[in-house]
């Protein structure tokens, strides 16, 4: 109230109460509880939101690029870790694409996917695929560094392609982590 | 009550109800709510419990064995991933040992560590160290498999020691994961 007595000094303080007053009045009727609850459950990034769809497409795109770049090199089958990277990131591709399709369906028919059982399935799947993707990225990174820095043997190997593929795998893992932690947080708090 | 009619068969069952009855009676006065809440917060494995102390010592022991076995090989500094494994698992050792000491202190003076801020610090620390440990284990595994299976060059390298060190690093990571997820769950549900 004291700030209202100086409208010329703090002009914003006059506007904000006018905008928030109807909401505050509506919330006051039932102690503001339902308003808070709806806002907490509608976190962007949860299954069935446009942010989550964007994350899924991001994961899918980077995993697909990683697999393509690695599979395009002629000598990747000679290294176990590179074969594993192709397998793990193909799984990541399939998983992210499936969930992107589920998200598109949920957005089109305006269905909520925030059911604890569905979210538990998504969390377990995200946990498994992100662990496999991270393990593949780390193993490939170890071998890429071994070839490039320790053996100094980049002239005979496709170092740039291996590095690109590994980097894309790490980016894909970075994109899976928010999905996993948001879903896990929702499960724990719900 | 039926167990009380055979004191000779189950002598322990006679003691336990006598110890828990006052607590149960106290809980019944207010619909058992506080009792449930206390039981939920007293999950074994949370900071300041004997299970958590055991987990910390387990993490510390396996990380220490992994570092020792790797550092005992003469040629580990020639491979970047093995140097990284020594660094990451030394950090894991220090972190687990520090938290084990904190747990011992909390158990001795019977202080609860279940403060959201303390648990948040533990969760972030566990998240960082477990990610580094897992990355180091995966990179070493990739290179150990490369040397052993792809190059068939175990006669000139300490394959058994590299494998042992990698396996111990994975076990240490397995022991960090429950601490991390329990703390994260506590933070989200608290």
Tab-separated table of C-alpha atoms in Angstrom:
chain	number	residue	atom	x	y	z
A	1	UNK	CA	0.000	0.000	0.000
A	2	UNK	CA	2.853	2.355	0.769
A	3	UNK	CA	4.135	2.003	-2.811
A	4	UNK	CA	0.753	3.106	-4.196
A	5	UNK	CA	1.126	6.511	-2.601
A	6	UNK	CA	3.953	7.278	-5.074
A	7	UNK	CA	2.558	6.292	-8.494
A	8	UNK	CA	5.063	8.462	-10.372
A	9	UNK	CA	8.037	6.705	-8.770
A	10	UNK	CA	6.803	3.096	-9.196
A	11	UNK	CA	4.292	3.146	-12.070
A	12	UNK	CA	4.445	-0.682	-12.432
A	13	UNK	CA	3.219	-1.212	-8.891
A	14	UNK	CA	-0.082	0.352	-9.889
A	15	UNK	CA	-0.555	-1.899	-12.926
A	16	UNK	CA	0.343	-5.258	-11.391
A	17	UNK	CA	-2.353	-5.297	-8.692
A	18	UNK	CA	-5.012	-4.536	-11.339
A	19	UNK	CA	-3.919	-7.501	-13.447
A	20	UNK	CA	-3.539	-9.996	-10.622
A	21	UNK	CA	-6.531	-8.956	-8.542
A	22	UNK	CA	-9.175	-11.080	-10.339
A	23	UNK	CA	-7.002	-14.179	-10.145
A	24	UNK	CA	-6.142	-13.488	-6.523
A	25	UNK	CA	-9.823	-13.000	-5.706
A	26	UNK	CA	-10.755	-16.287	-7.427
A	27	UNK	CA	-7.954	-18.106	-5.665
A	28	UNK	CA	-8.912	-16.646	-2.290
A	29	UNK	CA	-12.289	-18.415	-2.460
A	30	UNK	CA	-10.631	-21.809	-2.015
A	31	UNK	CA	-7.336	-20.751	-0.432
A	32	UNK	CA	-5.549	-20.707	-3.820
A	33	UNK	CA	-4.974	-24.480	-3.673
A	34	UNK	CA	-6.451	-25.677	-7.027
A	35	UNK	CA	-4.737	-22.841	-8.859
A	36	UNK	CA	-1.339	-23.883	-7.487
A	37	UNK	CA	-1.938	-27.573	-8.154
A	38	UNK	CA	-2.897	-27.069	-11.803
A	39	UNK	CA	0.136	-24.893	-12.405
A	40	UNK	CA	2.471	-27.507	-10.830
A	41	UNK	CA	1.080	-30.421	-12.878
A	42	UNK	CA	1.199	-28.462	-16.155
A	43	UNK	CA	5.008	-28.245	-16.174
A	44	UNK	CA	6.245	-27.950	-19.745
A	45	UNK	CA	8.304	-31.012	-20.657
A	46	UNK	CA	5.905	-33.551	-19.125
A	47	UNK	CA	4.493	-36.178	-21.534
A	48	UNK	CA	1.807	-34.745	-23.785
A	49	UNK	CA	3.154	-31.167	-23.892
A	50	UNK	CA	4.684	-29.418	-26.946
A	51	UNK	CA	8.010	-29.027	-25.059
A	52	UNK	CA	8.193	-32.772	-24.502
A	53	UNK	CA	7.417	-33.398	-28.191
A	54	UNK	CA	10.239	-31.001	-29.135
A	55	UNK	CA	12.628	-32.835	-26.749
A	56	UNK	CA	11.655	-36.218	-28.243
A	57	UNK	CA	12.208	-35.006	-31.802
A	58	UNK	CA	15.555	-33.504	-30.721
A	59	UNK	CA	16.622	-36.828	-29.141
A	60	UNK	CA	15.498	-38.728	-32.237
A	61	UNK	CA	17.253	-36.382	-34.673
A	62	UNK	CA	20.619	-36.431	-32.884
A	63	UNK	CA	20.524	-40.199	-32.287
A	64	UNK	CA	19.692	-40.732	-35.963
A	65	UNK	CA	22.554	-38.468	-37.088
A	66	UNK	CA	24.945	-40.287	-34.722
A	67	UNK	CA	23.964	-43.726	-36.079
A	68	UNK	CA	24.116	-42.528	-39.698
A	69	UNK	CA	27.562	-40.938	-39.365
A	70	UNK	CA	28.962	-44.003	-37.569
A	71	UNK	CA	27.358	-46.508	-39.948
A	72	UNK	CA	28.712	-44.558	-42.943
A	73	UNK	CA	32.331	-45.298	-41.958
A	74	UNK	CA	33.700	-48.462	-43.535
A	75	UNK	CA	35.673	-49.731	-40.531
A	76	UNK	CA	33.285	-49.288	-37.604
A	77	UNK	CA	32.454	-53.042	-37.319
A	78	UNK	CA	36.064	-53.774	-36.363
A	79	UNK	CA	35.625	-51.985	-33.007
A	80	UNK	CA	33.153	-53.456	-30.489
A	81	UNK	CA	32.369	-50.091	-28.892
A	82	UNK	CA	31.371	-48.578	-32.250
A	83	UNK	CA	29.084	-51.540	-33.027
A	84	UNK	CA	27.556	-51.058	-29.557
A	85	UNK	CA	27.090	-47.332	-30.248
A	86	UNK	CA	25.147	-48.113	-33.421
A	87	UNK	CA	22.956	-50.623	-31.532
A	88	UNK	CA	22.331	-48.399	-28.474
A	89	UNK	CA	21.566	-45.287	-30.514
A	90	UNK	CA	19.271	-47.199	-32.857
A	91	UNK	CA	17.303	-48.235	-29.762
A	92	UNK	CA	17.286	-44.583	-28.614
A	93	UNK	CA	15.983	-43.561	-32.067
A	94	UNK	CA	13.124	-46.071	-31.926
A	95	UNK	CA	12.184	-45.145	-28.345
A	96	UNK	CA	12.236	-41.367	-28.967
A	97	UNK	CA	10.304	-41.719	-32.229
A	98	UNK	CA	7.639	-43.894	-30.547
A	99	UNK	CA	7.187	-41.398	-27.719
A	100	UNK	CA	7.110	-38.497	-30.183
A	101	UNK	CA	4.233	-40.257	-31.993
A	102	UNK	CA	2.449	-40.818	-28.654
A	103	UNK	CA	2.925	-37.110	-27.853
A	104	UNK	CA	1.563	-36.029	-31.248
A	105	UNK	CA	-1.484	-38.258	-30.690
A	106	UNK	CA	-1.991	-36.843	-27.164
A	107	UNK	CA	-1.705	-33.260	-28.452
A	108	UNK	CA	-4.079	-33.883	-31.383
A	109	UNK	CA	-6.860	-35.494	-29.323
A	110	UNK	CA	-6.023	-33.244	-26.296
A	111	UNK	CA	-5.596	-36.243	-23.983
A	112	UNK	CA	-3.497	-35.942	-20.839
A	113	UNK	CA	-0.692	-38.494	-20.427
A	114	UNK	CA	-0.126	-37.562	-16.794
A	115	UNK	CA	-1.237	-40.918	-15.396
A	116	UNK	CA	1.266	-42.319	-12.838
A	117	UNK	CA	1.413	-45.732	-14.588
A	118	UNK	CA	2.101	-44.255	-18.040
A	119	UNK	CA	4.691	-41.868	-16.566
A	120	UNK	CA	6.341	-44.804	-14.718
A	121	UNK	CA	6.698	-46.687	-18.035
A	122	UNK	CA	8.163	-43.569	-19.691
A	123	UNK	CA	10.557	-43.023	-16.764
A	124	UNK	CA	11.869	-46.607	-16.798
A	125	UNK	CA	12.249	-46.518	-20.583
A	126	UNK	CA	14.023	-43.163	-20.483
A	127	UNK	CA	16.284	-44.404	-17.678
A	128	UNK	CA	17.316	-47.516	-19.625
A	129	UNK	CA	17.808	-45.820	-23.005
A	130	UNK	CA	19.660	-42.834	-21.531
A	131	UNK	CA	22.035	-45.137	-19.594
A	132	UNK	CA	22.728	-47.190	-22.737
A	133	UNK	CA	23.225	-44.044	-24.851
A	134	UNK	CA	25.581	-42.493	-22.295
A	135	UNK	CA	27.570	-45.733	-21.970
A	136	UNK	CA	27.900	-45.965	-25.769
A	137	UNK	CA	28.948	-42.314	-26.037
A	138	UNK	CA	31.579	-42.713	-23.273
A	139	UNK	CA	33.009	-45.919	-24.725
A	140	UNK	CA	33.251	-44.329	-28.195
A	141	UNK	CA	34.784	-41.196	-26.728
A	142	UNK	CA	37.416	-43.320	-24.950
A	143	UNK	CA	38.345	-45.091	-28.189
A	144	UNK	CA	38.248	-41.940	-30.320
A	145	UNK	CA	40.642	-40.239	-27.897
A	146	UNK	CA	42.816	-43.388	-27.858
A	147	UNK	CA	43.096	-43.394	-31.674
A	148	UNK	CA	43.502	-39.632	-32.043
A	149	UNK	CA	45.631	-38.555	-29.068
A	150	UNK	CA	47.340	-41.686	-27.736
A	151	UNK	CA	48.135	-43.531	-30.998
A	152	UNK	CA	48.225	-40.369	-33.213
A	153	UNK	CA	46.736	-42.558	-35.899
A	154	UNK	CA	44.070	-40.285	-37.403
A	155	UNK	CA	45.561	-40.457	-40.894
A	156	UNK	CA	44.473	-44.109	-41.234
A	157	UNK	CA	41.154	-43.757	-39.390
A	158	UNK	CA	37.967	-41.720	-39.839
A	159	UNK	CA	38.654	-39.710	-36.663
A	160	UNK	CA	36.399	-36.787	-37.613
A	161	UNK	CA	33.450	-39.069	-38.277
A	162	UNK	CA	33.981	-40.982	-35.030
A	163	UNK	CA	34.185	-37.696	-33.128
A	164	UNK	CA	31.038	-36.333	-34.806
A	165	UNK	CA	29.112	-39.506	-34.056
A	166	UNK	CA	30.253	-39.494	-30.415
A	167	UNK	CA	29.350	-35.822	-29.994
A	168	UNK	CA	25.871	-36.390	-31.450
A	169	UNK	CA	25.403	-39.339	-29.060
A	170	UNK	CA	26.277	-37.063	-26.105
A	171	UNK	CA	23.833	-34.394	-27.342
A	172	UNK	CA	21.125	-37.056	-27.628
A	173	UNK	CA	21.852	-38.135	-24.045
A	174	UNK	CA	21.643	-34.494	-22.866
A	175	UNK	CA	18.204	-34.284	-24.459
A	176	UNK	CA	16.960	-37.498	-22.784
A	177	UNK	CA	18.025	-36.438	-19.272
A	178	UNK	CA	15.421	-33.654	-18.798
A	179	UNK	CA	12.615	-36.042	-19.850
A	180	UNK	CA	13.845	-38.643	-17.380
A	181	UNK	CA	14.283	-36.247	-14.428
A	182	UNK	CA	10.959	-34.446	-15.027
A	183	UNK	CA	9.089	-37.762	-15.147
A	184	UNK	CA	10.939	-39.093	-12.085
A	185	UNK	CA	10.183	-35.867	-10.180
A	186	UNK	CA	6.500	-36.129	-11.168
A	187	UNK	CA	6.352	-39.758	-9.960
A	188	UNK	CA	8.001	-38.902	-6.635
A	189	UNK	CA	5.898	-35.799	-5.977
A	190	UNK	CA	2.620	-37.293	-7.236
B	1	UNK	CA	-1.792	-61.581	20.118
B	2	UNK	CA	-1.825	-65.181	18.938
B	3	UNK	CA	1.962	-65.296	19.085
B	4	UNK	CA	1.874	-64.443	22.758
B	5	UNK	CA	0.170	-67.735	23.557
B	6	UNK	CA	3.370	-69.605	22.560
B	7	UNK	CA	6.178	-67.735	24.306
B	8	UNK	CA	8.484	-70.755	24.197
B	9	UNK	CA	8.312	-70.984	20.381
B	10	UNK	CA	8.791	-67.300	19.520
B	11	UNK	CA	10.439	-65.660	22.516
B	12	UNK	CA	11.275	-62.515	20.484
B	13	UNK	CA	7.628	-61.913	19.548
B	14	UNK	CA	6.844	-61.356	23.219
B	15	UNK	CA	9.419	-58.620	23.524
B	16	UNK	CA	8.664	-56.677	20.342
B	17	UNK	CA	4.957	-55.907	20.988
B	18	UNK	CA	5.823	-54.637	24.458
B	19	UNK	CA	8.334	-52.215	22.944
B	20	UNK	CA	6.148	-50.977	20.082
B	21	UNK	CA	2.787	-50.820	21.862
B	22	UNK	CA	3.294	-47.380	23.457
B	23	UNK	CA	4.263	-45.902	20.077
B	24	UNK	CA	1.274	-47.522	18.366
B	25	UNK	CA	-1.062	-46.254	21.075
B	26	UNK	CA	0.333	-42.741	20.698
B	27	UNK	CA	-0.108	-42.915	16.923
B	28	UNK	CA	-3.699	-44.146	17.216
B	29	UNK	CA	-4.699	-40.994	19.075
B	30	UNK	CA	-4.317	-38.911	15.897
B	31	UNK	CA	-5.335	-41.464	13.238
B	32	UNK	CA	-1.814	-42.874	12.932
B	33	UNK	CA	-0.759	-39.986	10.655
B	34	UNK	CA	2.447	-38.852	12.413
B	35	UNK	CA	3.538	-42.470	12.734
B	36	UNK	CA	3.199	-43.024	8.966
B	37	UNK	CA	5.037	-39.819	8.203
B	38	UNK	CA	7.930	-40.710	10.497
B	39	UNK	CA	8.133	-44.181	8.987
B	40	UNK	CA	8.208	-42.737	5.446
B	41	UNK	CA	10.972	-40.306	6.320
B	42	UNK	CA	12.965	-43.030	8.070
B	43	UNK	CA	13.628	-44.964	4.837
B	44	UNK	CA	16.834	-46.942	5.257
B	45	UNK	CA	19.450	-45.574	2.880
B	46	UNK	CA	18.692	-41.910	3.538
B	47	UNK	CA	21.618	-39.828	4.881
B	48	UNK	CA	22.300	-40.526	8.540
B	49	UNK	CA	21.092	-44.164	8.547
B	50	UNK	CA	23.275	-47.266	9.011
B	51	UNK	CA	22.266	-48.513	5.510
B	52	UNK	CA	23.513	-45.286	3.956
B	53	UNK	CA	26.764	-45.579	5.896
B	54	UNK	CA	27.169	-49.149	4.600
B	55	UNK	CA	26.498	-47.935	1.011
B	56	UNK	CA	29.081	-45.151	1.400
B	57	UNK	CA	31.732	-47.540	2.709
B	58	UNK	CA	30.900	-49.959	-0.121
B	59	UNK	CA	31.301	-47.163	-2.709
B	60	UNK	CA	34.536	-46.041	-1.119
B	61	UNK	CA	35.994	-49.566	-0.906
B	62	UNK	CA	35.263	-50.479	-4.549
B	63	UNK	CA	36.416	-47.110	-5.885
B	64	UNK	CA	39.636	-47.444	-3.862
B	65	UNK	CA	40.255	-50.986	-5.168
B	66	UNK	CA	39.602	-49.806	-8.741
B	67	UNK	CA	42.078	-46.910	-8.443
B	68	UNK	CA	44.698	-49.122	-6.750
B	69	UNK	CA	44.501	-51.903	-9.346
B	70	UNK	CA	44.655	-49.411	-12.222
B	71	UNK	CA	47.470	-47.348	-10.690
B	72	UNK	CA	49.502	-50.530	-10.045
B	73	UNK	CA	49.805	-51.226	-13.794
B	74	UNK	CA	52.912	-49.720	-15.330
B	75	UNK	CA	51.358	-48.609	-18.637
B	76	UNK	CA	48.074	-46.976	-17.595
B	77	UNK	CA	49.333	-43.370	-18.172
B	78	UNK	CA	49.693	-44.111	-21.913
B	79	UNK	CA	45.900	-44.331	-22.300
B	80	UNK	CA	43.811	-41.178	-21.653
B	81	UNK	CA	40.731	-43.144	-20.558
B	82	UNK	CA	42.703	-45.013	-17.871
B	83	UNK	CA	44.161	-41.746	-16.525
B	84	UNK	CA	40.618	-40.359	-16.450
B	85	UNK	CA	39.424	-43.473	-14.598
B	86	UNK	CA	42.057	-42.936	-11.899
B	87	UNK	CA	41.052	-39.258	-11.563
B	88	UNK	CA	37.273	-39.860	-11.546
B	89	UNK	CA	37.436	-42.769	-9.099
B	90	UNK	CA	39.786	-40.869	-6.778
B	91	UNK	CA	37.127	-38.141	-6.644
B	92	UNK	CA	34.485	-40.820	-5.949
B	93	UNK	CA	36.700	-42.176	-3.119
B	94	UNK	CA	37.042	-38.746	-1.514
B	95	UNK	CA	33.316	-37.953	-1.847
B	96	UNK	CA	32.160	-41.326	-0.451
B	97	UNK	CA	34.672	-41.198	2.399
B	98	UNK	CA	33.596	-37.643	3.347
B	99	UNK	CA	29.925	-38.621	3.395
B	100	UNK	CA	30.729	-41.787	5.365
B	101	UNK	CA	32.411	-39.593	7.996
B	102	UNK	CA	29.371	-37.268	8.032
B	103	UNK	CA	27.121	-40.338	8.475
B	104	UNK	CA	29.236	-41.692	11.332
B	105	UNK	CA	29.045	-38.274	13.036
B	106	UNK	CA	25.265	-38.112	12.511
B	107	UNK	CA	24.822	-41.636	13.910
B	108	UNK	CA	27.071	-40.965	16.930
B	109	UNK	CA	25.390	-37.713	17.995
B	110	UNK	CA	21.965	-39.000	16.779
B	111	UNK	CA	21.416	-35.979	14.518
B	112	UNK	CA	19.067	-36.184	11.547
B	113	UNK	CA	20.534	-35.194	8.178
B	114	UNK	CA	17.092	-35.070	6.535
B	115	UNK	CA	17.137	-31.340	5.880
B	116	UNK	CA	16.164	-30.494	2.252
B	117	UNK	CA	19.228	-28.274	1.770
B	118	UNK	CA	21.695	-30.898	3.011
B	119	UNK	CA	19.956	-33.598	0.946
B	120	UNK	CA	20.070	-31.308	-2.132
B	121	UNK	CA	23.860	-30.933	-1.718
B	122	UNK	CA	24.225	-34.731	-1.325
B	123	UNK	CA	22.005	-35.342	-4.390
B	124	UNK	CA	23.963	-32.949	-6.623
B	125	UNK	CA	27.282	-34.397	-5.421
B	126	UNK	CA	26.094	-37.977	-5.949
B	127	UNK	CA	24.771	-37.068	-9.397
B	128	UNK	CA	28.087	-35.542	-10.473
B	129	UNK	CA	30.347	-38.249	-9.020
B	130	UNK	CA	28.160	-41.114	-10.269
B	131	UNK	CA	28.079	-39.646	-13.798
B	132	UNK	CA	31.881	-39.242	-13.801
B	133	UNK	CA	32.394	-42.757	-12.395
B	134	UNK	CA	30.047	-44.295	-14.944
B	135	UNK	CA	31.700	-42.398	-17.808
B	136	UNK	CA	35.141	-43.556	-16.656
B	137	UNK	CA	33.967	-47.159	-16.304
B	138	UNK	CA	32.379	-47.149	-19.784
B	139	UNK	CA	35.421	-45.578	-21.454
B	140	UNK	CA	37.752	-48.109	-19.777
B	141	UNK	CA	35.424	-50.962	-20.700
B	142	UNK	CA	35.474	-49.826	-24.335
B	143	UNK	CA	39.272	-49.782	-24.404
B	144	UNK	CA	39.673	-53.049	-22.475
B	145	UNK	CA	37.359	-54.779	-24.970
B	146	UNK	CA	39.266	-53.126	-27.843
B	147	UNK	CA	42.609	-54.457	-26.557
B	148	UNK	CA	41.326	-57.898	-25.568
B	149	UNK	CA	38.775	-58.836	-28.252
B	150	UNK	CA	39.450	-56.576	-31.242
B	151	UNK	CA	43.268	-56.430	-31.193
B	152	UNK	CA	43.797	-59.808	-29.403
B	153	UNK	CA	46.747	-58.145	-27.733
B	154	UNK	CA	46.374	-59.317	-24.120
B	155	UNK	CA	49.805	-60.932	-24.047
B	156	UNK	CA	51.490	-57.498	-24.133
B	157	UNK	CA	48.973	-55.710	-21.900
B	158	UNK	CA	47.681	-56.089	-18.351
B	159	UNK	CA	44.205	-57.084	-19.590
B	160	UNK	CA	43.196	-58.819	-16.344
B	161	UNK	CA	44.097	-55.769	-14.261
B	162	UNK	CA	42.287	-53.391	-16.629
B	163	UNK	CA	39.209	-55.640	-16.522
B	164	UNK	CA	39.305	-55.881	-12.710
B	165	UNK	CA	39.645	-52.116	-12.354
B	166	UNK	CA	36.766	-51.493	-14.786
B	167	UNK	CA	34.539	-54.023	-13.030
B	168	UNK	CA	35.235	-52.428	-9.624
B	169	UNK	CA	34.390	-49.007	-11.106
B	170	UNK	CA	31.033	-50.364	-12.326
B	171	UNK	CA	30.319	-51.887	-8.885
B	172	UNK	CA	31.135	-48.531	-7.267
B	173	UNK	CA	28.698	-46.813	-9.666
B	174	UNK	CA	26.004	-49.406	-8.822
B	175	UNK	CA	26.475	-48.515	-5.142
B	176	UNK	CA	26.195	-44.746	-5.767
B	177	UNK	CA	22.944	-45.008	-7.760
B	178	UNK	CA	20.667	-46.000	-4.820
B	179	UNK	CA	21.989	-43.071	-2.736
B	180	UNK	CA	21.330	-40.678	-5.612
B	181	UNK	CA	17.813	-41.939	-6.407
B	182	UNK	CA	16.741	-42.136	-2.739
B	183	UNK	CA	17.909	-38.559	-2.125
B	184	UNK	CA	16.293	-37.328	-5.351
B	185	UNK	CA	13.028	-39.082	-4.429
B	186	UNK	CA	13.155	-37.499	-0.955
B	187	UNK	CA	13.697	-34.029	-2.454
B	188	UNK	CA	10.826	-34.433	-4.926
B	189	UNK	CA	8.379	-35.876	-2.385
B	190	UNK	CA	9.427	-33.557	0.469
